[in-house]
Tab-separated table of C-alpha atoms in Angstrom:
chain	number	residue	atom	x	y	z
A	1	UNK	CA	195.147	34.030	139.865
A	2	UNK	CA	196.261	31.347	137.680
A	3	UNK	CA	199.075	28.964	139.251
A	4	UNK	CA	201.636	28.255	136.369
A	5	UNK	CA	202.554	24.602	136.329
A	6	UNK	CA	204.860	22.877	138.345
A	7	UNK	CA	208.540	22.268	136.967
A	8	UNK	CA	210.334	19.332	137.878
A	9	UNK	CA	214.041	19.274	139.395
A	10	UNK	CA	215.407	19.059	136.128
A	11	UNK	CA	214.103	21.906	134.603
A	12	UNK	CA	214.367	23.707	137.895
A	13	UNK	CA	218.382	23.814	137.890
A	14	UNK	CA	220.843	23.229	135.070
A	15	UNK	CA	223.872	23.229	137.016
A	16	UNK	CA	227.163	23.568	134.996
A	17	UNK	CA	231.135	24.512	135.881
A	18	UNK	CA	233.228	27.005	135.362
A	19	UNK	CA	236.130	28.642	136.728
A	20	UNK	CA	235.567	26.959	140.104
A	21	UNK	CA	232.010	28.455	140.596
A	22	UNK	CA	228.548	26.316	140.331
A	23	UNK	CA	226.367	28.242	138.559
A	24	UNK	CA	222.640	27.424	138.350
A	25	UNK	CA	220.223	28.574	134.881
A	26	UNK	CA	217.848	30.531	137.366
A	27	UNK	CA	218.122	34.140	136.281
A	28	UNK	CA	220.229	36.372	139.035
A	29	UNK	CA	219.160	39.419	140.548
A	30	UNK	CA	221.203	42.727	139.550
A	31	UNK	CA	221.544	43.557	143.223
A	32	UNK	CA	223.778	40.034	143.382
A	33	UNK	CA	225.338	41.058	140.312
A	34	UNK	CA	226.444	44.373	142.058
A	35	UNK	CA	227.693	42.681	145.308
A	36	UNK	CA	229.911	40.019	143.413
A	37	UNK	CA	231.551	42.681	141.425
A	38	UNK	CA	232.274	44.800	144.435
A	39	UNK	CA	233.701	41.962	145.862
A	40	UNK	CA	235.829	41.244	143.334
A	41	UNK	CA	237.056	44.861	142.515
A	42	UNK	CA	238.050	44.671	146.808
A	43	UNK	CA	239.896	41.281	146.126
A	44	UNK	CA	242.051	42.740	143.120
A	45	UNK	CA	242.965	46.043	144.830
A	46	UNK	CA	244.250	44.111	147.969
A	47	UNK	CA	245.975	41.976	146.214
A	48	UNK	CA	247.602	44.957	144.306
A	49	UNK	CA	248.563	46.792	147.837
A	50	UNK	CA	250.215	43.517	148.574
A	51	UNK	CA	252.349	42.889	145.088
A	52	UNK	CA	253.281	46.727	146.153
A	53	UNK	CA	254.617	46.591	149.503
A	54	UNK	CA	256.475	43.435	147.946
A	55	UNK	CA	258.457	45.400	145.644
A	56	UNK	CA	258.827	48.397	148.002
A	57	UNK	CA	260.785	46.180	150.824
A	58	UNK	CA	262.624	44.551	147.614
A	59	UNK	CA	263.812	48.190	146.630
A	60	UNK	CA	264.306	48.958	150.293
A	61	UNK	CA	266.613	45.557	150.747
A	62	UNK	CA	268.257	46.558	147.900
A	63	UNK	CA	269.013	49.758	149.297
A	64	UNK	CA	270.168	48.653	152.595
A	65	UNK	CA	272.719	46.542	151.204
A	66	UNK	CA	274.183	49.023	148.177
A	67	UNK	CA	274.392	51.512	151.229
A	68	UNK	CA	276.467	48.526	153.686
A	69	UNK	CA	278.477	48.316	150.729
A	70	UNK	CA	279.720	52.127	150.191
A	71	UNK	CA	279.714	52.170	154.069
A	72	UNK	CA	282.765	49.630	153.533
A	73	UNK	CA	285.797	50.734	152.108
A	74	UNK	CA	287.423	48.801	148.716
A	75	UNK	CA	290.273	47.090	151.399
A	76	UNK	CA	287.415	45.756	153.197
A	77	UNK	CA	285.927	44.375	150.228
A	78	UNK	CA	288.805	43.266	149.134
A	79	UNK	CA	289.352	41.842	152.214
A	80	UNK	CA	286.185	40.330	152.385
A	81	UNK	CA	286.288	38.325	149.223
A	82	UNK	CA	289.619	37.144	149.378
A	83	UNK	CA	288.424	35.456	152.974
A	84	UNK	CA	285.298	33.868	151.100
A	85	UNK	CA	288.040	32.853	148.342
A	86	UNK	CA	290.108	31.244	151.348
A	87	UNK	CA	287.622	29.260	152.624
A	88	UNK	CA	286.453	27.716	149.557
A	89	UNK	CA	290.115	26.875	148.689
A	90	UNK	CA	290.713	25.237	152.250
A	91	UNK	CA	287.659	23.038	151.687
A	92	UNK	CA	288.513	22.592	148.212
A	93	UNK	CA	291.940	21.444	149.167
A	94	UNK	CA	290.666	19.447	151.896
A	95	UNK	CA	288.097	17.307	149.577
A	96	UNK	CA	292.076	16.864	147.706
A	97	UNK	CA	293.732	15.679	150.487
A	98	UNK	CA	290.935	13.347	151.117
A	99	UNK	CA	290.561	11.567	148.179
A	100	UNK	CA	294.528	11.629	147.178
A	101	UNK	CA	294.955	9.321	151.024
A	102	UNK	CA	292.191	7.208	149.919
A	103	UNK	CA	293.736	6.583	146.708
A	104	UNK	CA	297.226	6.186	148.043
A	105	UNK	CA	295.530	3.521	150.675
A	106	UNK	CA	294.079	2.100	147.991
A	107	UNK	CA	297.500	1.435	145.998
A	108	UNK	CA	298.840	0.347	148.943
A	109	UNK	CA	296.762	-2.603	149.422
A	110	UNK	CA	297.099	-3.084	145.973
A	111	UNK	CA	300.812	-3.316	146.210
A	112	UNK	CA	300.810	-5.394	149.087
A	113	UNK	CA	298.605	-7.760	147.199
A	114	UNK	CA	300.924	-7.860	144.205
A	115	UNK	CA	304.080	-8.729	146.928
A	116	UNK	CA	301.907	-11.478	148.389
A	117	UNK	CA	301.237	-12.793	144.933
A	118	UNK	CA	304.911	-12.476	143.304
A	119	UNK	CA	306.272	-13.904	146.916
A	120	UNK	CA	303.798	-16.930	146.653
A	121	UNK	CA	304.402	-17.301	143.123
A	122	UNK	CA	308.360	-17.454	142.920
A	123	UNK	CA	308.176	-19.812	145.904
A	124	UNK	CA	305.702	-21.878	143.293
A	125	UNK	CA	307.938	-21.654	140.659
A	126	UNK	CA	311.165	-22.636	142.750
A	127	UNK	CA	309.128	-25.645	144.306
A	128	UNK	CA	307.690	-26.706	140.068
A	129	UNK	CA	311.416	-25.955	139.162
A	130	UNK	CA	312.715	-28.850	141.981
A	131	UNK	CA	310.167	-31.112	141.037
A	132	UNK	CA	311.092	-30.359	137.227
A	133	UNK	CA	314.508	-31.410	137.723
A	134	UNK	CA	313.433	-34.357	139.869
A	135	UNK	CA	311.687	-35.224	137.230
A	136	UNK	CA	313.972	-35.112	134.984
A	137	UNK	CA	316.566	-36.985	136.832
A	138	UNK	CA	314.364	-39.617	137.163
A	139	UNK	CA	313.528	-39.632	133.604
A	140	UNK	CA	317.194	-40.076	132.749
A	141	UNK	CA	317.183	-43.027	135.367
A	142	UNK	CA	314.239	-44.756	134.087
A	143	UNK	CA	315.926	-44.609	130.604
A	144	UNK	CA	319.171	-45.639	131.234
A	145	UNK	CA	317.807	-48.354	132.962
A	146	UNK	CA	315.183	-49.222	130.300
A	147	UNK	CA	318.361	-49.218	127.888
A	148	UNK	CA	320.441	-51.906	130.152
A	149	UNK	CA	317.546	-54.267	130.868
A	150	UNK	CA	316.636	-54.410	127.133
A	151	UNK	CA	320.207	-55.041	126.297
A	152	UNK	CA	320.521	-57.468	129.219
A	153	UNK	CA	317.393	-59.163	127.995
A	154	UNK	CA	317.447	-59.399	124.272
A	155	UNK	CA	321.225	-61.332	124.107
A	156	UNK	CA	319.923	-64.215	126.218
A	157	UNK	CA	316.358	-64.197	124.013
A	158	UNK	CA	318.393	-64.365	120.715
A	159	UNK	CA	320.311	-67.263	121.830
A	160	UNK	CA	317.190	-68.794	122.539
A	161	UNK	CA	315.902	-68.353	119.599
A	162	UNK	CA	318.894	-69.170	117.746
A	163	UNK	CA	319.158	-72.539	119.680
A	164	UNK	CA	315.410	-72.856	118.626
A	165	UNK	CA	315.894	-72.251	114.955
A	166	UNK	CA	318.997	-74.776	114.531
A	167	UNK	CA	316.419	-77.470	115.965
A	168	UNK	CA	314.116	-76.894	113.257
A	169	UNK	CA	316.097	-77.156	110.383
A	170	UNK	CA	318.087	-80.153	111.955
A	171	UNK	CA	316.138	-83.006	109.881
A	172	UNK	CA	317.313	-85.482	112.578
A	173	UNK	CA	315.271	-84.095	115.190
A	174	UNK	CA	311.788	-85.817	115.872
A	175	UNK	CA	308.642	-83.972	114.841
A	176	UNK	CA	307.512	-83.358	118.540
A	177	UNK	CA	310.573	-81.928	119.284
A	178	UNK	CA	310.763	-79.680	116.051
A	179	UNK	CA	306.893	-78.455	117.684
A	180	UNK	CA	308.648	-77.623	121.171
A	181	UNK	CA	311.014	-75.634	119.446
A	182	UNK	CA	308.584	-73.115	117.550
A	183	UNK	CA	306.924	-72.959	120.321
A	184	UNK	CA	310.224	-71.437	121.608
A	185	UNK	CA	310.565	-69.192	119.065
A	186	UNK	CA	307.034	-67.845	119.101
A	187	UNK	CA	307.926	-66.839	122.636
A	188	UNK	CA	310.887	-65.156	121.998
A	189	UNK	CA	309.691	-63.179	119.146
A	190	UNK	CA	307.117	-62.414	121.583
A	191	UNK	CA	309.398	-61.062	124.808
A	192	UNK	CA	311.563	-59.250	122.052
A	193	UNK	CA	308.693	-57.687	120.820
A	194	UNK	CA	307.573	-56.443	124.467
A	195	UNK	CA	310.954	-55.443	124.921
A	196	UNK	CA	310.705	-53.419	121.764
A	197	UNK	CA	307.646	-51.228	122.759
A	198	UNK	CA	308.581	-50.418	126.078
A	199	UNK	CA	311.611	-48.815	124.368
A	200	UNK	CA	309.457	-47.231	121.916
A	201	UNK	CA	307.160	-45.741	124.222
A	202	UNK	CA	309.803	-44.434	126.138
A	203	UNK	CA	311.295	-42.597	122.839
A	204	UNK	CA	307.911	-41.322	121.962
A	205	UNK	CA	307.382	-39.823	125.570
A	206	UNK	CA	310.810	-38.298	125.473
A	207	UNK	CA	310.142	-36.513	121.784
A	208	UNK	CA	313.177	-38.863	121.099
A	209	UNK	CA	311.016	-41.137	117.729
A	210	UNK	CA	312.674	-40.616	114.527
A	211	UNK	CA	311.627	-41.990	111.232
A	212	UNK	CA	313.460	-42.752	108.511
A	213	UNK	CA	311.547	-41.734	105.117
A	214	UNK	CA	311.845	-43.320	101.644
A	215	UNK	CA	309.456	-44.030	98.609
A	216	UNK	CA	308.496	-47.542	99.553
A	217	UNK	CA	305.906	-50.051	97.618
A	218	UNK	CA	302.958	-50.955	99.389
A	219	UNK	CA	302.374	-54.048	98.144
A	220	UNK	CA	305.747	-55.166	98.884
A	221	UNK	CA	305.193	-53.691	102.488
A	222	UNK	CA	302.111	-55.735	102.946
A	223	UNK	CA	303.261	-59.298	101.850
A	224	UNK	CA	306.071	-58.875	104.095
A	225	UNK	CA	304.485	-58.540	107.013
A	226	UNK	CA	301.703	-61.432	105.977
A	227	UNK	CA	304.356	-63.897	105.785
A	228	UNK	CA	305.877	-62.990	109.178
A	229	UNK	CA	302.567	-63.570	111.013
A	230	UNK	CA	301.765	-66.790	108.116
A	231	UNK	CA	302.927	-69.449	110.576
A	232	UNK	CA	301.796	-67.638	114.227
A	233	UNK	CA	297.933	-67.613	112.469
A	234	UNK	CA	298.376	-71.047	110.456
A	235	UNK	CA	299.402	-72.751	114.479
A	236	UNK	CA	296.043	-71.335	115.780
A	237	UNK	CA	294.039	-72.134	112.392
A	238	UNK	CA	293.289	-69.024	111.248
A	239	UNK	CA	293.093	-67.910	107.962
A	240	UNK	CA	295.979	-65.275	107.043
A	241	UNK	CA	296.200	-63.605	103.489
A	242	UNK	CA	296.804	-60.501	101.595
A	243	UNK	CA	294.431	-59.234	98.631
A	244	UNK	CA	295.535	-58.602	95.668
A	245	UNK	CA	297.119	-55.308	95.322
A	246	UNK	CA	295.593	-52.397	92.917
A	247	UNK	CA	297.788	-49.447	94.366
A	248	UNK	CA	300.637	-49.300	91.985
A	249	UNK	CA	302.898	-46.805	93.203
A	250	UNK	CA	304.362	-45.964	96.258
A	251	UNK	CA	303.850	-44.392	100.023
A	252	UNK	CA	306.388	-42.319	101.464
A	253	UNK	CA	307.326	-44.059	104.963
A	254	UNK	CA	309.446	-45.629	107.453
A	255	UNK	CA	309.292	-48.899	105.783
A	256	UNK	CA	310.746	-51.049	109.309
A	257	UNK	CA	307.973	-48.646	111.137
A	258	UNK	CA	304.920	-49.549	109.020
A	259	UNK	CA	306.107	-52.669	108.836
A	260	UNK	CA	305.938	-52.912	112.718
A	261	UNK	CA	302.199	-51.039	112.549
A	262	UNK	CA	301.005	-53.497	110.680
A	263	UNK	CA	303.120	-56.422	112.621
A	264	UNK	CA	301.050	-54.913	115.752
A	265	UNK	CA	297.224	-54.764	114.140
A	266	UNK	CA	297.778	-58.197	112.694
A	267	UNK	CA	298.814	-59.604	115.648
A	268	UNK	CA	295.942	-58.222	117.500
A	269	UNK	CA	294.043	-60.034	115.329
A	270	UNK	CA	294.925	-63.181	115.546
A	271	UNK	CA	294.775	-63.042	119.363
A	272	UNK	CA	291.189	-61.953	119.289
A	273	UNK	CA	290.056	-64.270	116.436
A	274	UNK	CA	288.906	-68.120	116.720
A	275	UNK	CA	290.071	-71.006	115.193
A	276	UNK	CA	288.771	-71.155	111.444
A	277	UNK	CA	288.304	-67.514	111.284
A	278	UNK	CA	289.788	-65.310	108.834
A	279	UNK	CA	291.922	-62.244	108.201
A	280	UNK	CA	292.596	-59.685	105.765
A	281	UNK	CA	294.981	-56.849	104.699
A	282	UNK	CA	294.320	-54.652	101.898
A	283	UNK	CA	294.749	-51.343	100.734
A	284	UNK	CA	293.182	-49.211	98.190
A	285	UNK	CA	293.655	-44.907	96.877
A	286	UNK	CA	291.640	-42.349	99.011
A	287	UNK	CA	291.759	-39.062	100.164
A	288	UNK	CA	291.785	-36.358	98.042
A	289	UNK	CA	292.262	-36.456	94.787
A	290	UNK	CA	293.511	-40.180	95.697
A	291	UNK	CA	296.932	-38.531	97.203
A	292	UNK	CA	296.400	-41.073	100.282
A	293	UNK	CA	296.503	-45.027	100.422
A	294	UNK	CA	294.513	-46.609	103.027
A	295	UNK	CA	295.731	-49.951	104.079
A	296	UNK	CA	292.879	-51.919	106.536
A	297	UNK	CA	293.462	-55.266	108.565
A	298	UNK	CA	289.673	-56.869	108.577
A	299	UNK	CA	289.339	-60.240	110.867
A	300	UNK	CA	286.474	-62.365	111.872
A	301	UNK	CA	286.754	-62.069	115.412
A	302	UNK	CA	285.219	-61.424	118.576
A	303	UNK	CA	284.497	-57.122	117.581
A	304	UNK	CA	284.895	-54.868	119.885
A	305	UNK	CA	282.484	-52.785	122.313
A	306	UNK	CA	281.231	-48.769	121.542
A	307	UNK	CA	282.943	-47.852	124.604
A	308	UNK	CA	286.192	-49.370	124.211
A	309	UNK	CA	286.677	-48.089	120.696
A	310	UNK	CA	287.129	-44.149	121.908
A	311	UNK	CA	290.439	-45.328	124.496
A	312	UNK	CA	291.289	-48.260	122.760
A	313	UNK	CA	294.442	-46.486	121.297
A	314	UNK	CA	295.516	-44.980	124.538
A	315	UNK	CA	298.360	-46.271	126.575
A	316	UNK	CA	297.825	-49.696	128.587
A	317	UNK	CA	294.632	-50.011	126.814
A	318	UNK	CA	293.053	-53.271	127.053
A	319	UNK	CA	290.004	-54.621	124.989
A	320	UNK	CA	288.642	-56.205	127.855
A	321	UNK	CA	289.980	-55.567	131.416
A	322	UNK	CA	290.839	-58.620	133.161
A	323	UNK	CA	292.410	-59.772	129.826
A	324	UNK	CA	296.598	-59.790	130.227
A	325	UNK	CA	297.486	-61.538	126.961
A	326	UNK	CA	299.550	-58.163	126.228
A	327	UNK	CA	300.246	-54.661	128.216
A	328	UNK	CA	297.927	-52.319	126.021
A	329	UNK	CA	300.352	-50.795	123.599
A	330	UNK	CA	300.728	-51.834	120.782
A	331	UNK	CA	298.004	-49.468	119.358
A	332	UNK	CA	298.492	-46.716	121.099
A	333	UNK	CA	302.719	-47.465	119.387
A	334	UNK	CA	300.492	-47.834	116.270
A	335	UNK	CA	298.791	-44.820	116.904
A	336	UNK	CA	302.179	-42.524	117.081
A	337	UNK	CA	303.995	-43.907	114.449
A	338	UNK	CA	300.957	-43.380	112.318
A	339	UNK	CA	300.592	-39.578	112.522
A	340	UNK	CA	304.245	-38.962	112.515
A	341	UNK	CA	304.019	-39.889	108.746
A	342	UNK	CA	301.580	-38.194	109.294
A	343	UNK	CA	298.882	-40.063	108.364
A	344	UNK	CA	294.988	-41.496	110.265
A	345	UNK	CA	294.600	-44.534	111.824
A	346	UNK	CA	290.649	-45.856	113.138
A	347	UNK	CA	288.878	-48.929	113.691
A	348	UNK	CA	285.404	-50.090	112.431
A	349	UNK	CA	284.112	-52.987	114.605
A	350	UNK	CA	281.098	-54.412	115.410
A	351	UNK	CA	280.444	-57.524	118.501
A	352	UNK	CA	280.051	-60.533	117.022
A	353	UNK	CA	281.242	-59.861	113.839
A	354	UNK	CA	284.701	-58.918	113.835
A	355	UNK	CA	286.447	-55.179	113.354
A	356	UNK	CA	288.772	-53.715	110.636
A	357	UNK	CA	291.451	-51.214	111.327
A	358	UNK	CA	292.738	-48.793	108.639
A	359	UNK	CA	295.340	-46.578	108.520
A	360	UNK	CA	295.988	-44.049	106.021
A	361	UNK	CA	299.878	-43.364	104.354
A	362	UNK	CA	300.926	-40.421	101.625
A	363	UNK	CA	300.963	-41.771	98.426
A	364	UNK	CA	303.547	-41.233	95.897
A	365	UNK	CA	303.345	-42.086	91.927
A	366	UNK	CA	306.022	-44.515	91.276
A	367	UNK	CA	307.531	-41.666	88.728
A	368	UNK	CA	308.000	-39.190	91.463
């Protein structure tokens, strides 16, 4: 008998999936064949008895409860749903009630919050309203007595400086005493001048500054105030002059006020610059169009420091801090009486070199 050759594992059994079942490529007997589809023919026709006595108790449910139903008269139906209909109103109502107390709770302590905060607030406003009028009082105080000293001070000054001036032009005095007495009168032009910004400071914190506007030349403007300050720079032997003018027209100002701005940045000057230095006012067209005139004050002087410039035109002010050759207000005076015009005012400085201040004025053609 001839052996047929050995297969390998491989070729034995090509195993593959489907539907769940592992089925092998070695041919199947027909008796198998006939028990798996008995099998399955059992398997179907239980689960058919099954999906039928389902439905049959379904029907018979059904049934049960139709017949409950005719057992029970309409009333009782009736009945019956209007005590379902009850209930779900009561807890319906109740889920109301509820929420409406939470909500009223909640405006409550909303409302109680609100009287806390009004209470505290008009008891704030009653205590800023007292310390309003306080303040006020003692604004009217400080005035009025701002307005007596300077009048109590300024008639002794002027006789000082009256008494002063009559010494210089007496030719019989000596020249040492003719010195003494412009000393004099440097110092009293001083104190009046002190006198004069701490009155202006006080109208310019009370809203109280008025200007007086008229078509004014600047050139005119400029000299004037040069040859107030000629003598005050010519004593420390400084340079003072103005350049020649090119602006010919006219700015629209308070002509004592400028006058006074420029008094102020001059005389800064010459207290920060050394002997044989040199200073300079001069203005030129600028701004749009030209419609502005820029008038600067340049000096040779000391210059000032980066961090100084940003306060140096607030109130009390000083260019260095443990200097007391003034009270720190003249620019921040400048500063006001500037931008009421309105108009700019800056400074350009630089230590070691000097610094030049300019302030800008509306210009006018002389034919407007």
């Amino acid at each position: 008998m001839k052996v047929p050759p050995r297969q390998t594992e491989r070729e034995k059994i090509g195993v593959s999936r489907h539907a769940g079942r592992v089925k092998t490529d070695v041919p199947r007997r027909d008796s198998d064949l006939d028990s798996e589809h008995q099998a399955n023919l059992k398997r179907d026709a239980e689960r058919a008895e099954t999906d039928k006595a389902k439905l049959q108790s379904r029907k018979d449910s059904d049934i049960s409860r139709e017949r409950g139903d005719m057992g029970r008269s309409r009333a009782e139906r009736k009945a019956e749903r209007d005590r379902i209909l009850r209930v779900e109103r009561e807890i319906a109502d109740d889920a109301i009630r509820a929420e409406r107390l939470r909500a009223d709770a909640a405006t409550e302590r909303e409302r109680s919050r609100y009287h806390a905060s009004a209470k505290s607030s008009a008891k704030l406003l009653s205590r800023e309203q007292e310390r309003h009028g306080k303040t006020r009082a003692a604004l009217t105080t400080r005035e009025e007595f701002l307005a007596i000293v300077s009048h109590d001070l300024r008639n002794p000054l002027n006789n000082i400086s009256l008494a002063a001036q009559n010494l210089l032009e007496d030719a019989a005095e000596p020249e040492d005493k003719k010195e003494i007495a412009s000393s004099i009168n440097r110092s009293v032009g001083e104190m009046l001048q002190l006198i004069g910004d701490l009155l202006d400071v006080e109208q310019i914190a009370a809203g109280k500054l008025t200007l007086h506007f008229e078509q004014h030349d600047v050139s005119e403007i400029i000299k004037h105030a040069v040859a107030r300050l000629q003598a005050t720079a010519a004593s420390k032997g400084i340079i003072l002059r103005a350049e020649r003018q090119d602006v010919c027209g006219y700015v629209v100002c308070d002509r004592r006020r400028v006058i006074q701005v420029l008094s102020n940045l001059i005389g800064n000057a010459i207290k920060f610059t050394p002997a044989k230095g040199r200073i300079c006012v001069s203005c030129q067209r600028t701004g749009p169009e030209g419609k502005e005139v820029e008038v600067s004050v340049s000096d040779t002087g000391e210059g000032i420091a980066p961090e100084k410039i940003k306060t140096i035109f607030e109130r009390f002010s000083q260019i260095h801090d443990k200097d007391r050759r003034g009270i720190g207000l003249g620019l921040y005076i400048a500063k006001m009486m500037v931008e009421e015009h309105p108009g700019r005012i800056w400074v350009d400085s630089k230590v070691g070199e000097g610094s030049t201040f300019h302030f800008t004025l509306p210009f006018r053609s002389a034919a407007s």
